[in-house]
Amino acid sequence: MYVRQKNAAARAYLRRFVPMMTVYAVLVFAAPYAIWAWRPEGPILWAIAVLPALPIVGVFWIIGRYIIELKDEYLRMLEVRKALVATGFAMSIASIWGFLEIYTDVMRLPTFFVPVIWFAGLGVGSIVNLALEQGGEA
C-alpha cells in the first residue's frame, strides 16, 4: 500500500507539473513576442508581462499539493525539510546579493531569479536529506 500511495502522489504531481511547465515554456517566449509585436501599453502590457509568472505560482501550489497528498509521514517530512532548505538557501542568496547590490557594483539580479534559486535549493535540500539519512539523523 505504501508504494501505491507514494506513486499516486507522484503521478498526480507529474500530471500537474508537466502541463504547467509546458505553459510556462510557451509563455516565456510568447509574452515578449506579443509585447514586441503589439506594443501594448498600460494594463494590457502589465497583464502580458505577468503571464509567464503565473505557471511558476502554479508550480508552488503543485508542490504544496504533493506534500499534502503524500500519505507517508516520513516522506512528507523529507519533502518539507527539502522545501525549508530551499527557502533558507534562496532567501540567504537573495539577502546577500541584495546587500552586494547596495554596497558594490555587482550586476543587478532581476527578482524573478529568486524562484529559480529556490528550485536549485530543492536540489540542495535533497542532498541534505541524503546526507542526514546516511548519517542516521533523518
mmCIF file of N, CA, C and O in Angstrom, residues 60 63 79-93 114-126 128:
data_model
loop_
_atom_site.group_PDB
_atom_site.id
_atom_site.type_symbol
_atom_site.label_atom_id
_atom_site.label_comp_id
_atom_site.label_asym_id
_atom_site.label_seq_id
_atom_site.Cartn_x
_atom_site.Cartn_y
_atom_site.Cartn_z
ATOM 1 N N PHE A 60 4.327 26.290 -7.365
ATOM 2 C CA PHE A 60 4.372 26.324 -5.899
ATOM 3 C C PHE A 60 3.132 25.638 -5.314
ATOM 4 O O PHE A 60 3.222 24.901 -4.338
ATOM 5 N N ILE A 63 3.566 21.836 -5.741
ATOM 6 C CA ILE A 63 4.463 21.263 -4.733
ATOM 7 C C ILE A 63 3.741 21.141 -3.389
ATOM 8 O O ILE A 63 3.864 20.126 -2.701
ATOM 9 N N GLU A 79 10.113 15.913 2.299
ATOM 10 C CA GLU A 79 9.741 16.954 1.335
ATOM 11 C C GLU A 79 9.653 18.330 2.008
ATOM 12 O O GLU A 79 10.072 19.331 1.430
ATOM 13 N N VAL A 80 9.104 18.365 3.212
ATOM 14 C CA VAL A 80 9.014 19.636 3.942
ATOM 15 C C VAL A 80 10.413 20.147 4.269
ATOM 16 O O VAL A 80 10.714 21.330 4.096
ATOM 17 N N ARG A 81 11.295 19.252 4.722
ATOM 18 C CA ARG A 81 12.661 19.680 5.038
ATOM 19 C C ARG A 81 13.359 20.181 3.780
ATOM 20 O O ARG A 81 14.064 21.186 3.811
ATOM 21 N N LYS A 82 13.141 19.496 2.668
ATOM 22 C CA LYS A 82 13.728 19.927 1.398
ATOM 23 C C LYS A 82 13.250 21.340 1.054
ATOM 24 O O LYS A 82 14.048 22.198 0.654
ATOM 25 N N ALA A 83 11.964 21.603 1.231
ATOM 26 C CA ALA A 83 11.412 22.931 0.942
ATOM 27 C C ALA A 83 11.960 23.982 1.908
ATOM 28 O O ALA A 83 12.229 25.120 1.509
ATOM 29 N N LEU A 84 12.137 23.605 3.172
ATOM 30 C CA LEU A 84 12.700 24.553 4.137
ATOM 31 C C LEU A 84 14.150 24.891 3.804
ATOM 32 O O LEU A 84 14.572 26.047 3.900
ATOM 33 N N VAL A 85 14.910 23.882 3.411
ATOM 34 C CA VAL A 85 16.297 24.136 2.999
ATOM 35 C C VAL A 85 16.308 25.035 1.768
ATOM 36 O O VAL A 85 17.086 25.996 1.697
ATOM 37 N N ALA A 86 15.434 24.755 0.807
ATOM 38 C CA ALA A 86 15.358 25.574 -0.404
ATOM 39 C C ALA A 86 15.001 27.020 -0.066
ATOM 40 O O ALA A 86 15.572 27.961 -0.638
ATOM 41 N N THR A 87 14.086 27.203 0.867
ATOM 42 C CA THR A 87 13.687 28.553 1.265
ATOM 43 C C THR A 87 14.846 29.289 1.920
ATOM 44 O O THR A 87 15.139 30.442 1.577
ATOM 45 N N GLY A 88 15.509 28.629 2.856
ATOM 46 C CA GLY A 88 16.672 29.249 3.502
ATOM 47 C C GLY A 88 17.767 29.559 2.503
ATOM 48 O O GLY A 88 18.405 30.626 2.560
ATOM 49 N N PHE A 89 18.000 28.653 1.581
ATOM 50 C CA PHE A 89 19.017 28.829 0.548
ATOM 51 C C PHE A 89 18.696 30.047 -0.319
ATOM 52 O O PHE A 89 19.528 30.940 -0.500
ATOM 53 N N ALA A 90 17.473 30.106 -0.836
ATOM 54 C CA ALA A 90 17.078 31.202 -1.732
ATOM 55 C C ALA A 90 17.066 32.542 -1.011
ATOM 56 O O ALA A 90 17.551 33.547 -1.545
ATOM 57 N N MET A 91 16.518 32.560 0.197
ATOM 58 C CA MET A 91 16.452 33.832 0.926
ATOM 59 C C MET A 91 17.834 34.308 1.351
ATOM 60 O O MET A 91 18.103 35.517 1.370
ATOM 61 N N SER A 92 18.720 33.384 1.677
ATOM 62 C CA SER A 92 20.091 33.758 2.037
ATOM 63 C C SER A 92 20.811 34.375 0.844
ATOM 64 O O SER A 92 21.438 35.438 0.957
ATOM 65 N N ILE A 93 20.717 33.719 -0.307
ATOM 66 C CA ILE A 93 21.372 34.255 -1.503
ATOM 67 C C ILE A 93 20.760 35.599 -1.894
ATOM 68 O O ILE A 93 21.474 36.549 -2.230
ATOM 69 N N VAL A 114 14.821 34.741 -7.999
ATOM 70 C CA VAL A 114 14.676 34.177 -6.649
ATOM 71 C C VAL A 114 13.967 32.815 -6.697
ATOM 72 O O VAL A 114 14.452 31.857 -6.084
ATOM 73 N N PRO A 115 12.855 32.659 -7.421
ATOM 74 C CA PRO A 115 12.276 31.309 -7.512
ATOM 75 C C PRO A 115 13.217 30.313 -8.191
ATOM 76 O O PRO A 115 13.253 29.137 -7.813
ATOM 77 N N VAL A 116 13.984 30.752 -9.169
ATOM 78 C CA VAL A 116 14.956 29.869 -9.818
ATOM 79 C C VAL A 116 15.968 29.374 -8.781
ATOM 80 O O VAL A 116 16.300 28.183 -8.738
ATOM 81 N N ILE A 117 16.427 30.286 -7.941
ATOM 82 C CA ILE A 117 17.361 29.915 -6.873
ATOM 83 C C ILE A 117 16.669 28.963 -5.895
ATOM 84 O O ILE A 117 17.274 28.004 -5.405
ATOM 85 N N TRP A 118 15.385 29.206 -5.614
ATOM 86 C CA TRP A 118 14.643 28.316 -4.711
ATOM 87 C C TRP A 118 14.561 26.905 -5.290
ATOM 88 O O TRP A 118 14.771 25.931 -4.578
ATOM 89 N N PHE A 119 14.284 26.815 -6.592
ATOM 90 C CA PHE A 119 14.227 25.493 -7.216
ATOM 91 C C PHE A 119 15.588 24.805 -7.155
ATOM 92 O O PHE A 119 15.664 23.590 -6.935
ATOM 93 N N ALA A 120 16.665 25.559 -7.328
ATOM 94 C CA ALA A 120 18.001 24.983 -7.157
ATOM 95 C C ALA A 120 18.190 24.533 -5.713
ATOM 96 O O ALA A 120 18.822 23.507 -5.442
ATOM 97 N N GLY A 121 17.617 25.299 -4.784
ATOM 98 C CA GLY A 121 17.678 24.936 -3.372
ATOM 99 C C GLY A 121 16.982 23.627 -3.063
ATOM 100 O O GLY A 121 17.340 22.941 -2.096
ATOM 101 N N LEU A 122 15.991 23.247 -3.872
ATOM 102 C CA LEU A 122 15.377 21.926 -3.688
ATOM 103 C C LEU A 122 16.417 20.833 -3.907
ATOM 104 O O LEU A 122 16.411 19.812 -3.214
ATOM 105 N N GLY A 123 17.328 21.059 -4.845
ATOM 106 C CA GLY A 123 18.419 20.120 -5.054
ATOM 107 C C GLY A 123 19.348 20.081 -3.849
ATOM 108 O O GLY A 123 19.771 18.997 -3.415
ATOM 109 N N VAL A 124 19.633 21.244 -3.288
ATOM 110 C CA VAL A 124 20.455 21.303 -2.067
ATOM 111 C C VAL A 124 19.731 20.564 -0.946
ATOM 112 O O VAL A 124 20.342 19.794 -0.195
ATOM 113 N N GLY A 125 18.415 20.770 -0.839
ATOM 114 C CA GLY A 125 17.625 20.079 0.179
ATOM 115 C C GLY A 125 17.649 18.570 0.000
ATOM 116 O O GLY A 125 17.687 17.820 0.984
ATOM 117 N N SER A 126 17.642 18.111 -1.243
ATOM 118 C CA SER A 126 17.742 16.669 -1.497
ATOM 119 C C SER A 126 19.080 16.123 -1.012
ATOM 120 O O SER A 126 19.146 15.035 -0.443
ATOM 121 N N VAL A 128 20.902 17.444 1.393
ATOM 122 C CA VAL A 128 20.836 17.471 2.863
ATOM 123 C C VAL A 128 20.079 16.238 3.358
ATOM 124 O O VAL A 128 20.525 15.558 4.291
#
